[in-house]
Every structure is written in C-alpha cells, then in structure tokens.
C-alpha cells in the first residue's frame, strides 16, 4: 500500500453475530471518501463474509483489522483455529447460504489469501478502490 494509511482494529467476541453489523458500519465510516462507487459495498460484503465465517466456524472470537490507503484497502480477520473451517453441523447449514464466502472472495477481491498465524489463521483480502466489474 502506498501513501498515508489509516488502520482500524476490532475484537469480536465468540458467537457475537451482532458484531458483524458493527464491523460493517465501522468499515463504511472508514471508507466514506475512498474508492469508486460500489467499492465500499464490495468491501462491506467481503468483510461481512469473513467475520461471520470466523464467528460461526470457530469457538473463539476473532480480530478484524482494516487498513486503508488512497489506492488500496486490506482487511484481515484473525481467528484462533488452525486450518480452514470444517463443514457446518448447525441446523441451518442446508439453507443455501453457506459455503459462498471463499467464492465471493475469489470473484470480487483484487487479491486474497489465508496464512497461518500462531495457533490460528488470518484470512485477508485487498481491494484497489475500483468498482467491481
């Protein structure tokens, strides 16, 4: 990332799905004057997916970090479980809304990945501020 950047960090508690809305709102505020029309919507969608996955598929909380520079946004979600989440055994697992997070990342992010981090992992994505095609 080039230029001056701003960083925002928030811990979200285990199973605190109301934190997803708070993360999305904080990201929206942070990105108010960043990127082309639609870029903030993509950032909110992808951040929502990552935070929700971390809270649903782990028994621990997560840490969300967003770093924005004039030409790029990076969002990282750190959890405390190594490896990718296993299949969901929750009663809502077959409602057709699960399993799309990584597909959305692949389709909409300019870059993304997963890296080990101590006893857990970090799932991250970057956007360049252009509207999604």
PDB file of C-alpha atoms in Angstrom:
ATOM      1  CA  UNK A   1       0.000   0.000   0.000  1.00  0.00           C
ATOM      2  CA  UNK A   2       1.300   3.395  -0.860  1.00  0.00           C
ATOM      3  CA  UNK A   3       0.603   6.827   0.578  1.00  0.00           C
ATOM      4  CA  UNK A   4      -0.714   7.603   4.018  1.00  0.00           C
ATOM      5  CA  UNK A   5      -2.825   4.851   5.532  1.00  0.00           C
ATOM      6  CA  UNK A   6      -5.404   4.592   8.301  1.00  0.00           C
ATOM      7  CA  UNK A   7      -5.841   1.459  10.385  1.00  0.00           C
ATOM      8  CA  UNK A   8      -8.854   0.250  12.319  1.00  0.00           C
ATOM      9  CA  UNK A   9      -8.921  -2.812  14.593  1.00  0.00           C
ATOM     10  CA  UNK A  10     -11.754  -4.505  16.483  1.00  0.00           C
ATOM     11  CA  UNK A  11     -12.055  -7.674  18.535  1.00  0.00           C
ATOM     12  CA  UNK A  12     -15.293  -9.561  18.119  1.00  0.00           C
ATOM     13  CA  UNK A  13     -16.449 -11.975  20.766  1.00  0.00           C
ATOM     14  CA  UNK A  14     -17.240 -15.620  20.291  1.00  0.00           C
ATOM     15  CA  UNK A  15     -20.643 -16.097  18.630  1.00  0.00           C
ATOM     16  CA  UNK A  16     -21.360 -12.332  18.810  1.00  0.00           C
ATOM     17  CA  UNK A  17     -23.077 -12.049  15.441  1.00  0.00           C
ATOM     18  CA  UNK A  18     -24.265  -8.514  16.311  1.00  0.00           C
ATOM     19  CA  UNK A  19     -20.589  -7.550  15.950  1.00  0.00           C
ATOM     20  CA  UNK A  20     -20.865  -8.249  12.225  1.00  0.00           C
ATOM     21  CA  UNK A  21     -23.156  -5.222  11.833  1.00  0.00           C
ATOM     22  CA  UNK A  22     -20.795  -3.101  13.938  1.00  0.00           C
ATOM     23  CA  UNK A  23     -17.773  -4.106  11.843  1.00  0.00           C
ATOM     24  CA  UNK A  24     -19.665  -3.344   8.639  1.00  0.00           C
ATOM     25  CA  UNK A  25     -20.705   0.098   9.950  1.00  0.00           C
ATOM     26  CA  UNK A  26     -17.186   0.964  11.120  1.00  0.00           C
ATOM     27  CA  UNK A  27     -15.782  -0.078   7.747  1.00  0.00           C
ATOM     28  CA  UNK A  28     -18.410   2.018   5.946  1.00  0.00           C
ATOM     29  CA  UNK A  29     -17.435   5.060   8.048  1.00  0.00           C
ATOM     30  CA  UNK A  30     -13.758   4.467   7.384  1.00  0.00           C
ATOM     31  CA  UNK A  31     -14.334   4.201   3.626  1.00  0.00           C
ATOM     32  CA  UNK A  32     -16.760   7.109   3.276  1.00  0.00           C
ATOM     33  CA  UNK A  33     -14.471   9.006   0.849  1.00  0.00           C
ATOM     34  CA  UNK A  34     -12.480   6.088  -0.577  1.00  0.00           C
ATOM     35  CA  UNK A  35     -12.716   4.349  -3.905  1.00  0.00           C
ATOM     36  CA  UNK A  36     -15.218   4.401  -6.729  1.00  0.00           C
ATOM     37  CA  UNK A  37     -18.939   3.963  -6.257  1.00  0.00           C
ATOM     38  CA  UNK A  38     -19.587   0.347  -5.350  1.00  0.00           C
ATOM     39  CA  UNK A  39     -16.113  -0.381  -3.968  1.00  0.00           C
ATOM     40  CA  UNK A  40     -17.276   0.216  -0.391  1.00  0.00           C
ATOM     41  CA  UNK A  41     -20.225  -2.138  -0.920  1.00  0.00           C
ATOM     42  CA  UNK A  42     -17.839  -4.880  -2.051  1.00  0.00           C
ATOM     43  CA  UNK A  43     -15.595  -4.220   0.967  1.00  0.00           C
ATOM     44  CA  UNK A  44     -18.562  -4.467   3.344  1.00  0.00           C
ATOM     45  CA  UNK A  45     -19.796  -7.685   1.723  1.00  0.00           C
ATOM     46  CA  UNK A  46     -16.411  -9.400   1.875  1.00  0.00           C
ATOM     47  CA  UNK A  47     -15.700  -8.242   5.443  1.00  0.00           C
ATOM     48  CA  UNK A  48     -19.151  -9.480   6.496  1.00  0.00           C
ATOM     49  CA  UNK A  49     -18.424 -12.887   4.991  1.00  0.00           C
ATOM     50  CA  UNK A  50     -15.042 -13.225   6.709  1.00  0.00           C
ATOM     51  CA  UNK A  51     -16.228 -12.079  10.137  1.00  0.00           C
ATOM     52  CA  UNK A  52     -19.352 -14.228  10.001  1.00  0.00           C
ATOM     53  CA  UNK A  53     -17.297 -17.274   8.999  1.00  0.00           C
ATOM     54  CA  UNK A  54     -14.844 -16.691  11.841  1.00  0.00           C
ATOM     55  CA  UNK A  55     -17.661 -16.446  14.375  1.00  0.00           C
ATOM     56  CA  UNK A  56     -19.741 -19.342  13.072  1.00  0.00           C
ATOM     57  CA  UNK A  57     -16.934 -21.811  12.370  1.00  0.00           C
ATOM     58  CA  UNK A  58     -14.817 -21.303  15.499  1.00  0.00           C
ATOM     59  CA  UNK A  59     -15.372 -21.486  19.230  1.00  0.00           C
ATOM     60  CA  UNK A  60     -13.363 -18.314  19.808  1.00  0.00           C
ATOM     61  CA  UNK A  61     -13.639 -14.682  18.906  1.00  0.00           C
ATOM     62  CA  UNK A  62     -11.747 -13.003  16.116  1.00  0.00           C
ATOM     63  CA  UNK A  63      -9.814  -9.834  15.435  1.00  0.00           C
ATOM     64  CA  UNK A  64     -10.631  -7.669  12.432  1.00  0.00           C
ATOM     65  CA  UNK A  65      -8.091  -5.206  11.041  1.00  0.00           C
ATOM     66  CA  UNK A  66      -8.783  -2.830   8.175  1.00  0.00           C
ATOM     67  CA  UNK A  67      -6.035  -0.713   6.660  1.00  0.00           C
ATOM     68  CA  UNK A  68      -6.943   1.846   4.032  1.00  0.00           C
ATOM     69  CA  UNK A  69      -4.579   3.864   1.853  1.00  0.00           C
ATOM     70  CA  UNK A  70      -5.511   6.103  -1.079  1.00  0.00           C
ATOM     71  CA  UNK A  71      -5.044   3.244  -3.553  1.00  0.00           C
ATOM     72  CA  UNK A  72      -5.845   0.113  -1.543  1.00  0.00           C
ATOM     73  CA  UNK A  73      -7.829  -1.461   1.260  1.00  0.00           C
ATOM     74  CA  UNK A  74      -6.703  -4.533   3.181  1.00  0.00           C
ATOM     75  CA  UNK A  75      -8.996  -6.359   5.598  1.00  0.00           C
ATOM     76  CA  UNK A  76      -7.715  -9.195   7.770  1.00  0.00           C
ATOM     77  CA  UNK A  77      -9.742 -11.470  10.032  1.00  0.00           C
ATOM     78  CA  UNK A  78      -7.640 -13.415  12.537  1.00  0.00           C
ATOM     79  CA  UNK A  79      -9.116 -16.356  14.414  1.00  0.00           C
ATOM     80  CA  UNK A  80      -7.683 -18.892  16.822  1.00  0.00           C
ATOM     81  CA  UNK A  81      -8.294 -22.123  14.929  1.00  0.00           C
ATOM     82  CA  UNK A  82      -5.696 -23.580  12.585  1.00  0.00           C
ATOM     83  CA  UNK A  83      -6.779 -24.695   9.120  1.00  0.00           C
ATOM     84  CA  UNK A  84      -9.898 -23.976   7.153  1.00  0.00           C
ATOM     85  CA  UNK A  85     -13.252 -24.465   8.870  1.00  0.00           C
ATOM     86  CA  UNK A  86     -14.838 -27.872   8.558  1.00  0.00           C
ATOM     87  CA  UNK A  87     -18.374 -28.493   7.360  1.00  0.00           C
ATOM     88  CA  UNK A  88     -21.032 -26.834   9.451  1.00  0.00           C
ATOM     89  CA  UNK A  89     -23.185 -29.150  11.533  1.00  0.00           C
ATOM     90  CA  UNK A  90     -25.600 -26.407  12.541  1.00  0.00           C
ATOM     91  CA  UNK A  91     -29.276 -26.932  11.677  1.00  0.00           C
ATOM     92  CA  UNK A  92     -29.153 -24.033   9.192  1.00  0.00           C
ATOM     93  CA  UNK A  93     -26.257 -25.491   7.194  1.00  0.00           C
ATOM     94  CA  UNK A  94     -28.502 -26.606   4.328  1.00  0.00           C
ATOM     95  CA  UNK A  95     -30.311 -23.312   3.768  1.00  0.00           C
ATOM     96  CA  UNK A  96     -28.273 -22.469   0.667  1.00  0.00           C
ATOM     97  CA  UNK A  97     -26.447 -19.517   2.241  1.00  0.00           C
ATOM     98  CA  UNK A  98     -23.318 -21.289   3.446  1.00  0.00           C
ATOM     99  CA  UNK A  99     -20.107 -22.015   1.587  1.00  0.00           C
ATOM    100  CA  UNK A 100     -20.114 -18.884  -0.556  1.00  0.00           C
ATOM    101  CA  UNK A 101     -17.551 -16.787   1.304  1.00  0.00           C
ATOM    102  CA  UNK A 102     -14.436 -18.007  -0.470  1.00  0.00           C
ATOM    103  CA  UNK A 103     -16.231 -17.953  -3.823  1.00  0.00           C
ATOM    104  CA  UNK A 104     -17.134 -14.295  -3.226  1.00  0.00           C
ATOM    105  CA  UNK A 105     -13.550 -13.514  -2.209  1.00  0.00           C
ATOM    106  CA  UNK A 106     -12.229 -15.136  -5.357  1.00  0.00           C
ATOM    107  CA  UNK A 107     -14.732 -13.319  -7.574  1.00  0.00           C
ATOM    108  CA  UNK A 108     -14.642  -9.827  -6.042  1.00  0.00           C
ATOM    109  CA  UNK A 109     -11.316  -9.221  -4.278  1.00  0.00           C
ATOM    110  CA  UNK A 110      -8.289  -7.972  -6.176  1.00  0.00           C
ATOM    111  CA  UNK A 111      -6.255 -10.384  -4.054  1.00  0.00           C
ATOM    112  CA  UNK A 112      -6.917 -12.594  -1.058  1.00  0.00           C
ATOM    113  CA  UNK A 113      -5.428 -15.440   0.900  1.00  0.00           C
ATOM    114  CA  UNK A 114      -5.095 -17.428   4.091  1.00  0.00           C
ATOM    115  CA  UNK A 115      -1.948 -17.611   6.186  1.00  0.00           C
ATOM    116  CA  UNK A 116      -1.136 -19.452   9.415  1.00  0.00           C
ATOM    117  CA  UNK A 117      -0.819 -17.207  12.456  1.00  0.00           C
ATOM    118  CA  UNK A 118       0.317 -18.850  15.662  1.00  0.00           C
ATOM    119  CA  UNK A 119      -2.409 -21.227  16.798  1.00  0.00           C
ATOM    120  CA  UNK A 120      -4.825 -19.796  14.234  1.00  0.00           C
ATOM    121  CA  UNK A 121      -5.004 -18.214  10.821  1.00  0.00           C
ATOM    122  CA  UNK A 122      -5.587 -14.916   9.069  1.00  0.00           C
ATOM    123  CA  UNK A 123      -7.944 -14.697   6.116  1.00  0.00           C
ATOM    124  CA  UNK A 124      -7.424 -11.462   4.211  1.00  0.00           C
ATOM    125  CA  UNK A 125      -8.450  -9.577   1.100  1.00  0.00           C
ATOM    126  CA  UNK A 126      -7.356  -6.454  -0.730  1.00  0.00           C
ATOM    127  CA  UNK A 127      -9.297  -4.073  -2.970  1.00  0.00           C
ATOM    128  CA  UNK A 128      -7.876  -1.328  -5.158  1.00  0.00           C
ATOM    129  CA  UNK A 129     -10.862   1.016  -4.861  1.00  0.00           C
ATOM    130  CA  UNK A 130     -12.215   0.375  -8.323  1.00  0.00           C
ATOM    131  CA  UNK A 131     -15.840  -0.654  -8.746  1.00  0.00           C
ATOM    132  CA  UNK A 132     -16.360  -4.395  -9.187  1.00  0.00           C
ATOM    133  CA  UNK A 133     -16.737  -5.412 -12.810  1.00  0.00           C
TER     134      UNK A 133
END
